[in-house]
Short mmCIF file of C-alpha atoms in Angstrom, two decimals:
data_model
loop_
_atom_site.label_atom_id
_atom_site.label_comp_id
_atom_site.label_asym_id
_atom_site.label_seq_id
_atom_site.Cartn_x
_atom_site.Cartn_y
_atom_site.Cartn_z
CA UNK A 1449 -91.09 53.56 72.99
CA UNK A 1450 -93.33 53.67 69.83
CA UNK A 1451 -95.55 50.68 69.60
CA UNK A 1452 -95.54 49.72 65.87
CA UNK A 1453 -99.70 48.58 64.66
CA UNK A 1454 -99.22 45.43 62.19
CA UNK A 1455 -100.54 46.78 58.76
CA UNK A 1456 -102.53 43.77 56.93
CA UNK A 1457 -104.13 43.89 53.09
CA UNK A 1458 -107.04 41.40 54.39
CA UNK A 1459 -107.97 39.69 57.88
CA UNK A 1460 -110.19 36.92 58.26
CA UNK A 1461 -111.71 37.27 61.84
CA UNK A 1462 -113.01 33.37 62.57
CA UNK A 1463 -110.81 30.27 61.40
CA UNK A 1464 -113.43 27.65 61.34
CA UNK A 1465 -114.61 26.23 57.87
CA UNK A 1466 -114.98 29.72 56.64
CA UNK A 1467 -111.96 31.16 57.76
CA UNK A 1468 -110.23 28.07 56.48
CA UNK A 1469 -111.29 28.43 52.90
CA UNK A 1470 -110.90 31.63 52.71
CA UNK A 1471 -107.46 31.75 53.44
CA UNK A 1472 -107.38 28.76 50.48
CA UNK A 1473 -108.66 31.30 48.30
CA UNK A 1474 -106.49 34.24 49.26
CA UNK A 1475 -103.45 32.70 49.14
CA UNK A 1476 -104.03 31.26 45.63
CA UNK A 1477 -104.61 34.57 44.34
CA UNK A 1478 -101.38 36.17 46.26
CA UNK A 1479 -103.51 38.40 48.55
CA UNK A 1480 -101.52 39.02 51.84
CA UNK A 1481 -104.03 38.03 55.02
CA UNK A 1482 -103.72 36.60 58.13
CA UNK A 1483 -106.41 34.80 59.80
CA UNK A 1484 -107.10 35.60 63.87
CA UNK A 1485 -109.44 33.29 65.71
CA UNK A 1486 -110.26 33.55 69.35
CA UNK A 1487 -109.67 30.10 70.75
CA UNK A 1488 -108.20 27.26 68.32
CA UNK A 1489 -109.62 26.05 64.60
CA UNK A 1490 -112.72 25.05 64.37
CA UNK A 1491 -113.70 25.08 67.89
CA UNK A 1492 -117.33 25.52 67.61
CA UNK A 1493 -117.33 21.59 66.13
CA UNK A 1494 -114.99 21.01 69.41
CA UNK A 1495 -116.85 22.22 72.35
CA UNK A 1496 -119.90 23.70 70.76
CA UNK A 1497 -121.62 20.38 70.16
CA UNK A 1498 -122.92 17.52 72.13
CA UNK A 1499 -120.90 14.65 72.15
CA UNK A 1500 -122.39 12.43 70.28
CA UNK A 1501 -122.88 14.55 67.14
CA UNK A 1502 -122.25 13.68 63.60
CA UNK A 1503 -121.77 15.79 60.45
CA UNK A 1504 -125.61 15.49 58.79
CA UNK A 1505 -123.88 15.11 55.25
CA UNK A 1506 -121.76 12.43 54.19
CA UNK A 1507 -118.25 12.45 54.49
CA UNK A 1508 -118.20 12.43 49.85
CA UNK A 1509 -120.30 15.25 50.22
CA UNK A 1510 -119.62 17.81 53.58
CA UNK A 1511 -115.86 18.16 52.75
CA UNK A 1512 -113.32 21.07 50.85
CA UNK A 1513 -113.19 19.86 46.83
CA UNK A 1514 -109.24 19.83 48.22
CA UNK A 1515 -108.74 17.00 50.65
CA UNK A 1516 -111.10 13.81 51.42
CA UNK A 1517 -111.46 12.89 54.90
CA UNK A 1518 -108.84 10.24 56.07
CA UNK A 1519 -110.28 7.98 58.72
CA UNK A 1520 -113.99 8.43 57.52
CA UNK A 1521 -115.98 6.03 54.79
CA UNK A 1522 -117.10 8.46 51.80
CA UNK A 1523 -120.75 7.52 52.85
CA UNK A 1524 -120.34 7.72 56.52
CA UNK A 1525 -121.26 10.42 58.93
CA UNK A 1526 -117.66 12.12 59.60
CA UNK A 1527 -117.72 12.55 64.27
CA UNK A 1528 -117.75 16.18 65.57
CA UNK A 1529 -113.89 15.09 66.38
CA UNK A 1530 -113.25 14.27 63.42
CA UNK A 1531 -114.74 17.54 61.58
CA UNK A 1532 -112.58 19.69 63.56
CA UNK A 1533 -109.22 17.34 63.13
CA UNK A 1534 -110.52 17.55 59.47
CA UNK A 1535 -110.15 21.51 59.43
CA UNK A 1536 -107.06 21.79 61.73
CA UNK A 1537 -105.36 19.50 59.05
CA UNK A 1538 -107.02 21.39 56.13
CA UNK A 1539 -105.30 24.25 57.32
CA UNK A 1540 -101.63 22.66 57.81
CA UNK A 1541 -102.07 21.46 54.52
CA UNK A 1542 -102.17 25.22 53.05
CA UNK A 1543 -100.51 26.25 55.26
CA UNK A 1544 -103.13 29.23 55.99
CA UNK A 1545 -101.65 32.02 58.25
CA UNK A 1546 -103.71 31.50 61.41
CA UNK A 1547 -103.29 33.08 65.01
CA UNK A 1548 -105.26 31.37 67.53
CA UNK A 1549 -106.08 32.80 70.84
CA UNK A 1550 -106.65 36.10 69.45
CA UNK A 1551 -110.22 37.42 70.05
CA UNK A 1552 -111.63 40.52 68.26
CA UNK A 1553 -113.22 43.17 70.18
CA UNK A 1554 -113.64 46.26 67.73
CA UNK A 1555 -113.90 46.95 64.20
CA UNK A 1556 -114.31 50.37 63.07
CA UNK A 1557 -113.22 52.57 59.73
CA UNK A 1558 -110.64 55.09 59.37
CA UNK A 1559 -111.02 58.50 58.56
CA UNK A 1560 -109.42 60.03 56.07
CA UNK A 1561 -107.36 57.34 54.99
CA UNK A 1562 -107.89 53.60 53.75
CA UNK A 1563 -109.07 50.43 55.55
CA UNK A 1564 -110.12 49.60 59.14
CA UNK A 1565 -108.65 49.30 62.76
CA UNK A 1566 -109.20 46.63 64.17
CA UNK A 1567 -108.98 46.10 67.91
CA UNK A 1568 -107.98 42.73 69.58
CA UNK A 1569 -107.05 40.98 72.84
CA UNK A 1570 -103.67 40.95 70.92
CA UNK A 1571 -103.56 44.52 70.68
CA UNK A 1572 -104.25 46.83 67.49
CA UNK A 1573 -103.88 45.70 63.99
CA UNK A 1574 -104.77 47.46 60.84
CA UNK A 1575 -106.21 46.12 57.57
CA UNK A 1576 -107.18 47.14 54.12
CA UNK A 1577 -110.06 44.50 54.32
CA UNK A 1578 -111.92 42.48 56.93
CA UNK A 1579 -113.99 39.60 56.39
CA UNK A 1580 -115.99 38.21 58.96
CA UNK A 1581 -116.23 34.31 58.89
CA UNK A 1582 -117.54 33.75 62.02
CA UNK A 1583 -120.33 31.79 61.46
CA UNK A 1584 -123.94 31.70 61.84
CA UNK A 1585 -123.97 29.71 65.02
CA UNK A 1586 -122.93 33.40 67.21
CA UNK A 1587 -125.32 33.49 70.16
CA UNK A 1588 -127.57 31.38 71.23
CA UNK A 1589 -131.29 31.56 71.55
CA UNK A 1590 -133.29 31.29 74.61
CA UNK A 1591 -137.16 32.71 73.90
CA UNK A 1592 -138.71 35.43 76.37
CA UNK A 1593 -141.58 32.70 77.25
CA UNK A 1594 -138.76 30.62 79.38
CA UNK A 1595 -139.93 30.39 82.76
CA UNK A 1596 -138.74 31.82 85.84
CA UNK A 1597 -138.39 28.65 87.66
CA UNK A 1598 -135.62 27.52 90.52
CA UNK A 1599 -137.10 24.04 90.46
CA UNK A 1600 -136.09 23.65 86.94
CA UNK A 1601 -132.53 23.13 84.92
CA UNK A 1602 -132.60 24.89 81.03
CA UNK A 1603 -130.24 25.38 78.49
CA UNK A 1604 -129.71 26.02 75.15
CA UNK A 1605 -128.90 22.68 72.61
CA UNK A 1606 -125.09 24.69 72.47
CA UNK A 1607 -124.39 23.89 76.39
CA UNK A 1608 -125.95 20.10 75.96
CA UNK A 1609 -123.46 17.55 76.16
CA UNK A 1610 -124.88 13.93 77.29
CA UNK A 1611 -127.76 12.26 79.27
CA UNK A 1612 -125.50 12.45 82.23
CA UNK A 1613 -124.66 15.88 82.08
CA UNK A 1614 -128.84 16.95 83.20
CA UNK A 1615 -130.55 16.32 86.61
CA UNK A 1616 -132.44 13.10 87.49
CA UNK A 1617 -135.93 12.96 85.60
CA UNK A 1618 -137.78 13.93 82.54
CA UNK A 1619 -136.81 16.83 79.73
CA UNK A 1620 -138.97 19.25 77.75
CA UNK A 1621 -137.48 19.62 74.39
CA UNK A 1622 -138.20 22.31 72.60
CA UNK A 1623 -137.44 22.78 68.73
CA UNK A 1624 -137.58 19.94 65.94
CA UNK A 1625 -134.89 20.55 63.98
CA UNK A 1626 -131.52 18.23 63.91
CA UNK A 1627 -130.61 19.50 66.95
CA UNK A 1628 -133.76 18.94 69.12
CA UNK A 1629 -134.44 15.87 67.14
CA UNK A 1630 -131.39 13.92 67.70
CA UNK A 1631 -131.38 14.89 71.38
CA UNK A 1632 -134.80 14.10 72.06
CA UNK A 1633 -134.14 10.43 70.46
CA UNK A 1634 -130.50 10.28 72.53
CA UNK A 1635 -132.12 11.20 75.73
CA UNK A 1636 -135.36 8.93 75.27
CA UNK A 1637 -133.06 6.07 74.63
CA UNK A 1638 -130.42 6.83 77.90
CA UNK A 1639 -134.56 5.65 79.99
CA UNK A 1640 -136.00 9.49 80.27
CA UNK A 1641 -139.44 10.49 79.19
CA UNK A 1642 -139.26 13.22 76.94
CA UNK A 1643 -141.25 15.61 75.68
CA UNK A 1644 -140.60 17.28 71.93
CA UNK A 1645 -142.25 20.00 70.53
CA UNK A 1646 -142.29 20.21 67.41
CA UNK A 1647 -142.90 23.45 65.47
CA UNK A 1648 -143.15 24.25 61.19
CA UNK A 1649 -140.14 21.83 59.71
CA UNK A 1650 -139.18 20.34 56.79
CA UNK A 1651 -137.61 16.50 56.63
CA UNK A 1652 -136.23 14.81 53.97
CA UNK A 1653 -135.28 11.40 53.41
CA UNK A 1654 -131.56 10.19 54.69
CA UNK A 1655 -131.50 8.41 51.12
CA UNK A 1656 -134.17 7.64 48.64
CA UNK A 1657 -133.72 4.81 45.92
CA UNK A 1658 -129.68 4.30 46.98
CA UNK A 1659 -128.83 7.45 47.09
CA UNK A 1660 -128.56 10.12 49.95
CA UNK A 1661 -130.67 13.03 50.15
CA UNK A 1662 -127.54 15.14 49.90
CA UNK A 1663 -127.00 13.87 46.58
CA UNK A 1664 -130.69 14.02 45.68
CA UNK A 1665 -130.81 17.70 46.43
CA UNK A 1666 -127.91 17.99 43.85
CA UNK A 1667 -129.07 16.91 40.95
CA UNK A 1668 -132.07 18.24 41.29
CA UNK A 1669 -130.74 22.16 41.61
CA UNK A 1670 -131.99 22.48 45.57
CA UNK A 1671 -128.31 23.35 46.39
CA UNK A 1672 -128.21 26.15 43.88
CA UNK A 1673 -131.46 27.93 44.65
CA UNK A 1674 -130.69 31.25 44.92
CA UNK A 1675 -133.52 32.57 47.07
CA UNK A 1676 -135.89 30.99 50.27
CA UNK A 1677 -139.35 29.78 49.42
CA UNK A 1678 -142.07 32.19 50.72
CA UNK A 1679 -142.50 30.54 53.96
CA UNK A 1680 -139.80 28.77 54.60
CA UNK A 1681 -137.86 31.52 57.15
CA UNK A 1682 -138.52 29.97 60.18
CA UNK A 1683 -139.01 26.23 58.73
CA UNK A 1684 -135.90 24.31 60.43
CA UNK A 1685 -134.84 21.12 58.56
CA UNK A 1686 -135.00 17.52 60.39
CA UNK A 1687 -132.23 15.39 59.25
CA UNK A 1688 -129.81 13.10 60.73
CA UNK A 1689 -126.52 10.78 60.43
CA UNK A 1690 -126.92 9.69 63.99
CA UNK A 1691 -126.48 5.78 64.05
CA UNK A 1692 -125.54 5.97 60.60
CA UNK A 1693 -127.72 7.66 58.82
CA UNK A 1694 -131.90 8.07 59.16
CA UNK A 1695 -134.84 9.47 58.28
CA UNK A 1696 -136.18 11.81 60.80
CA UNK A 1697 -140.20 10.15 61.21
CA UNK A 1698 -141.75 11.91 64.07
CA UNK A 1699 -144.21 8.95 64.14
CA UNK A 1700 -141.41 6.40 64.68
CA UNK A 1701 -140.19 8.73 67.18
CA UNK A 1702 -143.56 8.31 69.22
CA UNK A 1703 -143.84 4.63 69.14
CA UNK A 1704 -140.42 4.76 70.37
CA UNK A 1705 -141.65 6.65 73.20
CA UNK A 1706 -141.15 10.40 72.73
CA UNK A 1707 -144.32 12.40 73.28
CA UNK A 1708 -145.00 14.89 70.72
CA UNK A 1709 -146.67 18.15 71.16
CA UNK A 1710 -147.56 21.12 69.39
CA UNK A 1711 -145.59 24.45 69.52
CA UNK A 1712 -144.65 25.57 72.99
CA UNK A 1713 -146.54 28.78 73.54
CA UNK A 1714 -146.35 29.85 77.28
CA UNK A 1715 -145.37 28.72 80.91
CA UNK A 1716 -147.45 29.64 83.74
CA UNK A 1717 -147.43 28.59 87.37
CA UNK A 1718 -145.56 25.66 86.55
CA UNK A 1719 -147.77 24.65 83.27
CA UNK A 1720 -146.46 24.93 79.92
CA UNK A 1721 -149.55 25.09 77.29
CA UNK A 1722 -149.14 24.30 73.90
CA UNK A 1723 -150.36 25.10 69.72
CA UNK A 1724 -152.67 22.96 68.59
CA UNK A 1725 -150.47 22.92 65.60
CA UNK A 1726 -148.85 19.43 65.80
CA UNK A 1727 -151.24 17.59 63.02
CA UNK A 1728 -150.49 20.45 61.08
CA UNK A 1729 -146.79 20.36 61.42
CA UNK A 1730 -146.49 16.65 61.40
CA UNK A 1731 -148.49 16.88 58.07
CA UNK A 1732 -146.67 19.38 56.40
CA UNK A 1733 -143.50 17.28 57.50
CA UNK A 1734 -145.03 14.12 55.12
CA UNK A 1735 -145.66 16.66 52.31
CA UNK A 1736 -142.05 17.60 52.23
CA UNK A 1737 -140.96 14.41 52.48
CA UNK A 1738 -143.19 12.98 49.90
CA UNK A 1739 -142.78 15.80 47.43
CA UNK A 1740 -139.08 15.19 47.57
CA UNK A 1741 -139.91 11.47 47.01
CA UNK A 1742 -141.91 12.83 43.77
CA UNK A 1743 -139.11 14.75 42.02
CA UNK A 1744 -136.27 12.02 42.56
CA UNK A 1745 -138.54 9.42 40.89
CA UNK A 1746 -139.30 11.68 37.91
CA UNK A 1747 -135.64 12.47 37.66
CA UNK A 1748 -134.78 9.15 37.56
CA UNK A 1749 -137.55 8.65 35.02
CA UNK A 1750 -136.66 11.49 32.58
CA UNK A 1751 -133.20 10.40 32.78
CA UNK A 1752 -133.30 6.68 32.64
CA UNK A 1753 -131.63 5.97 36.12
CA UNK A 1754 -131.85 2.42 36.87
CA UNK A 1755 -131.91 2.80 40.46
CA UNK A 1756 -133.80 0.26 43.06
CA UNK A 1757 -137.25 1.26 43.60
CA UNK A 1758 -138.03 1.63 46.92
CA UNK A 1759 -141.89 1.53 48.10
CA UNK A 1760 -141.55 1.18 51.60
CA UNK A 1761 -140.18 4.69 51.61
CA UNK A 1762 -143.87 5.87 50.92
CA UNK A 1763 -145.69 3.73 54.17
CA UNK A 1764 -146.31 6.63 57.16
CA UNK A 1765 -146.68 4.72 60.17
CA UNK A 1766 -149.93 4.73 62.28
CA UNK A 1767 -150.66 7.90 63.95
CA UNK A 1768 -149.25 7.71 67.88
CA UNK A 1769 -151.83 8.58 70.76
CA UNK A 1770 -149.88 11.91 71.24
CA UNK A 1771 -150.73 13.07 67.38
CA UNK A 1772 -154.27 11.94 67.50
CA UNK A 1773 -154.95 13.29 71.26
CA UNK A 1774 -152.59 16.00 71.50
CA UNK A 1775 -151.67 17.71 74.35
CA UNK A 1776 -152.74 21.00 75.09
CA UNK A 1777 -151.03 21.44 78.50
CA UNK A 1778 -148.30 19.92 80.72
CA UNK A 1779 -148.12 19.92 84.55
CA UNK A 1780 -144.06 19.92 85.01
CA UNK A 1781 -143.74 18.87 88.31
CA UNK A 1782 -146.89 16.31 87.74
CA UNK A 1783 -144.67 14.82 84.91
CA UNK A 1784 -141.93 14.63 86.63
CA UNK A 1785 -140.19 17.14 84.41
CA UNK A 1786 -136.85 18.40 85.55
CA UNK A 1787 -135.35 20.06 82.45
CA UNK A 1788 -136.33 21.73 79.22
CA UNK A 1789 -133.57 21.83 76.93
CA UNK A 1790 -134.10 25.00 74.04
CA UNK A 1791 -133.01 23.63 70.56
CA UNK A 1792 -134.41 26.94 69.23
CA UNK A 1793 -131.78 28.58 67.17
CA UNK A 1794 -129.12 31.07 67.50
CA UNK A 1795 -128.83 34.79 65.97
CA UNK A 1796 -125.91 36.98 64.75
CA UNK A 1797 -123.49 38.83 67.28
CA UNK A 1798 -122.02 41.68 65.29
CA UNK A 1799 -121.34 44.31 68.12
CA UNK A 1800 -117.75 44.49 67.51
CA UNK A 1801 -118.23 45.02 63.79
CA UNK A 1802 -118.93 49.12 64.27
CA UNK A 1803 -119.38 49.55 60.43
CA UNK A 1804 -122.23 50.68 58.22
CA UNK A 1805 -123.03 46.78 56.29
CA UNK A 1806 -126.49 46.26 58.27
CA UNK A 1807 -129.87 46.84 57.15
CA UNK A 1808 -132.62 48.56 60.09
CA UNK A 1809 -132.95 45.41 61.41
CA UNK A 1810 -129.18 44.76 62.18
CA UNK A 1811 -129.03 41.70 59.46
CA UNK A 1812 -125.85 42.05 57.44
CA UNK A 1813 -126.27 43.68 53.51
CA UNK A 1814 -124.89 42.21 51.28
CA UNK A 1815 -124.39 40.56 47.83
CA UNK A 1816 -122.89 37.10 47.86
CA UNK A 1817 -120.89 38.22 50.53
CA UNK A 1818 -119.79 41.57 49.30
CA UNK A 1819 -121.00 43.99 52.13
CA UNK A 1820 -122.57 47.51 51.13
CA UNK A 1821 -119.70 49.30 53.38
CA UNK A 1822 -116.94 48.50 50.90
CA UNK A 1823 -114.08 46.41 52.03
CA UNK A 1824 -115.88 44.43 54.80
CA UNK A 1825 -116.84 40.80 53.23
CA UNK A 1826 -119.45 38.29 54.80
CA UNK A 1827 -118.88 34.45 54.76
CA UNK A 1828 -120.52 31.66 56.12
CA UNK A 1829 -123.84 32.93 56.82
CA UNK A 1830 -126.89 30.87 55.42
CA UNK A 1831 -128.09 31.73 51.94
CA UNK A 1832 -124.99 33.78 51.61
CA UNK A 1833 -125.21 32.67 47.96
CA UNK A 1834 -127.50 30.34 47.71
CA UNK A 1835 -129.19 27.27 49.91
CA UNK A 1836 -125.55 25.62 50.47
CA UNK A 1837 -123.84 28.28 51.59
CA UNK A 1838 -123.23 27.59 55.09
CA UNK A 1839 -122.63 23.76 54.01
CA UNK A 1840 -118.73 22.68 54.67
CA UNK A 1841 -118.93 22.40 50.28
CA UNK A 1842 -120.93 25.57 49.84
CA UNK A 1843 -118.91 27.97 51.48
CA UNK A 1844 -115.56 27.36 49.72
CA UNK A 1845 -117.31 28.30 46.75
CA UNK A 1846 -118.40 30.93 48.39
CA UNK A 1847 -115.25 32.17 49.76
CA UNK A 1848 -113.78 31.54 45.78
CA UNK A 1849 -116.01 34.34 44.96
CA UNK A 1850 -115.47 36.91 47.92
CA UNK A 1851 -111.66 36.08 46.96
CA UNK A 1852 -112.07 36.97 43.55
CA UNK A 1853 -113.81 39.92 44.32
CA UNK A 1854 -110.78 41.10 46.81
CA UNK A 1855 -108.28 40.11 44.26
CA UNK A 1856 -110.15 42.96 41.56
CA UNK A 1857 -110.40 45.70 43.82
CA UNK A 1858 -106.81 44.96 44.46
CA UNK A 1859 -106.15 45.30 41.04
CA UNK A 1860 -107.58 48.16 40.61
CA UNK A 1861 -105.88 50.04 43.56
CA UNK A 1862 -102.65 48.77 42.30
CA UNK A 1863 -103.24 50.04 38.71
CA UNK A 1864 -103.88 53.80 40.39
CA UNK A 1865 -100.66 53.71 42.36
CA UNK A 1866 -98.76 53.05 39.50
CA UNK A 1867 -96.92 56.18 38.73
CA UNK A 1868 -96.26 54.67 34.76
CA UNK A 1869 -100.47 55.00 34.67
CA UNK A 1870 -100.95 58.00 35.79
CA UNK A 1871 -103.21 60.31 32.74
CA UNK A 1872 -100.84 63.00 31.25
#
């Protein structure tokens, strides 16, 4: 019996926000695709998350231009739940061609003839096009300096659930950003003693003046800046709609009764030194925040918003004993420390993708998306475009264009075929 290989113009591999607008896109310019995701839509928000986790954007902003969310208030903090229920119905709605439970393995050109082949748990497919919207939350990372150490539990922010989920006793935290920030805080209030350490980061306000940062960084062009400040590559971003919305103050955060350190630099016999960084970092935290301060009042100013002042936004709280007397080492087992829990990032997975679109150092090349091995597209991936591109907003703009751009070379290829163009 001959097994016949499905033949498809594009396929989306990934059908979380990405994969969602793109198919939105694809199908509104008449390109033929079919979506295949390896467990169901948007499962990362599912079971990739702790449970407690909100969307850091309100629910006006961190939505599809298409459909607001139902059972959210426009300035409320949409629940991980409710993000994924939000894309699962997205996708009804447009009825985007979606296979679940179908998990690429292999990607590789053909020779001599057009497209890819593209290898799956569902068998072989072919396709024209393949655009990988899988994210840039692929695999996460645990640094080489994590000790070898029976005594204690560690895992990556991805595997965290809840307080209850980790051994009796104190945690190590390790990483600033949202994710270590909003754990920390969760796991200081459940009665443990934690630990943070708190590296380079940047942290806005949650709102400034009656408005939210989100909107704040609109007007004011942040969400269209095309490339990173110098600097900034390994500067995460502290922000939170835990509890309804905050601002991330790592002073506040002390008082509370987190103990700050600098950046975690080794382990050895059971002793975990640290930078002697954390003025530094705390500092250039308030210099971010306060610059960001700076540029909403003087656009309200040049433009004659009457919006509330707000002083209070400007008073840093006393410095904690931890910032003034840092720590330069910790005894785990003297403190009573059980688990350190790695809120240090994640990095691309692109094994299965045997093409030529990565530079030396294995990052994808591209241009908005557009790979440099031609018909293999890119979505979701931060600064894709620009600084909202792996936003829930920012990428269906971004999948508009990589749409568009499929839609031309279609047009093209079609215009070749035709035998009524063909040069006499």
């Amino acid at each position: 019996m001959t097994v016949q290989t499905p033949s498809i113009d594009t396929l989306v591999v990934g059908a979380g926000q990405a994969g969602v607008a793109m198919s939105e896109h694809l199908s509104k310019l008449g390109v033929p695709h079919l979506v295949l995701e390896r467990a169901r839509i948007a499962e990362r928000w599912r079971t990739g998350r702790w449970d407690s986790l909100v969307a850091n954007g309100p629910a006006w902003h961190d939505r599809f231009p298409g459909m607001t969310f139902a059972d959210v208030d426009p300035d409320g903090f949409a629940s991980k739940e409710q993000v994924a229920d939000y894309f699962v119905d997205y996708a009804h709605k447009i009825e985007a061609p979606i296979r679940t439970g179908v998990e690429v393995t292999k990607v590789v050109r053909n020779v001599g003839r057009p497209g890819f082949t593209v290898e799956t748990s569902d068998g072989r497919y072919e396709a024209l096009r393949v655009v990988v919207a899988t994210g840039p939350f692929q695999r996460p990372v645990i640094p080489g300096i994590a000790p070898r150490d029976d005594r204690l539990t560690q895992l990556h922010s991805a595997d965290y659930r809840n307080p209850e989920q980790l051994p009796p006793g104190n945690v190590l935290v390790v990483g600033a950003g949202s994710s270590g920030v909003q754990i920390a805080d969760e796991l200081q209030r459940s009665g443990r003693q934690v630990y943070l350490s708190v590296g380079p980061h940047d942290r806005p306000p949650r709102g400034y003046r009656g408005r939210d940062f989100c909107w704040w960084l609109g007007v004011l062009g942040e969400w269209d800046a095309e490339v990173m400040r110098p600097g900034k590559a390994h500067v995460t971003i502290a922000v939170s709609g835990a509890r309804g919305g905050h601002t991330v103050d790592f002073r506040r955060l002390a008082h509370q009764g987190v103990t700050l350190t600098g950046l975690t630099q080794s382990f050895d016999g059971g002793v975990v030194r640290f930078a002697p960084d954390l003025a530094e970092n705390i500092a250039r935290g308030d210099e971010n925040y306060l610059s960001m301060l700076d540029a909403a009042d003087a656009y309200a100013a040049r433009n004659g918003l009457e919006l509330p002042d707000e002083p209070e936004a400007r008073v840093i709280p006393a410095d904690p004993e931890c910032l003034t007397h840092p720590l330069s080492e910790l005894d785990l087992v003297n403190a009573g420390v059980t688990t350190i829990l790695w809120a240090t990032g994640y990095v691309h997975d692109f094994q299965w993708l045997q093409v030529d679109a990565f530079d030396d150092s294995g990052k994808p090349k591209h241009q908005r998306g557009v790979s440099k091995e031609p018909g293999v597209y890119f979505l979701g991936l931060p600064w894709l475009s620009r600084r909202g591109s792996s936003f829930i907003w920012g990428v269906w703009h971004d999948a508009r264009h990589v749409a568009e751009h499929i839609a031309t070379q279609r047009k093209y290829l079609a215009y070749y075929d035709a035998p009524t163009n063909v040069a006499n």
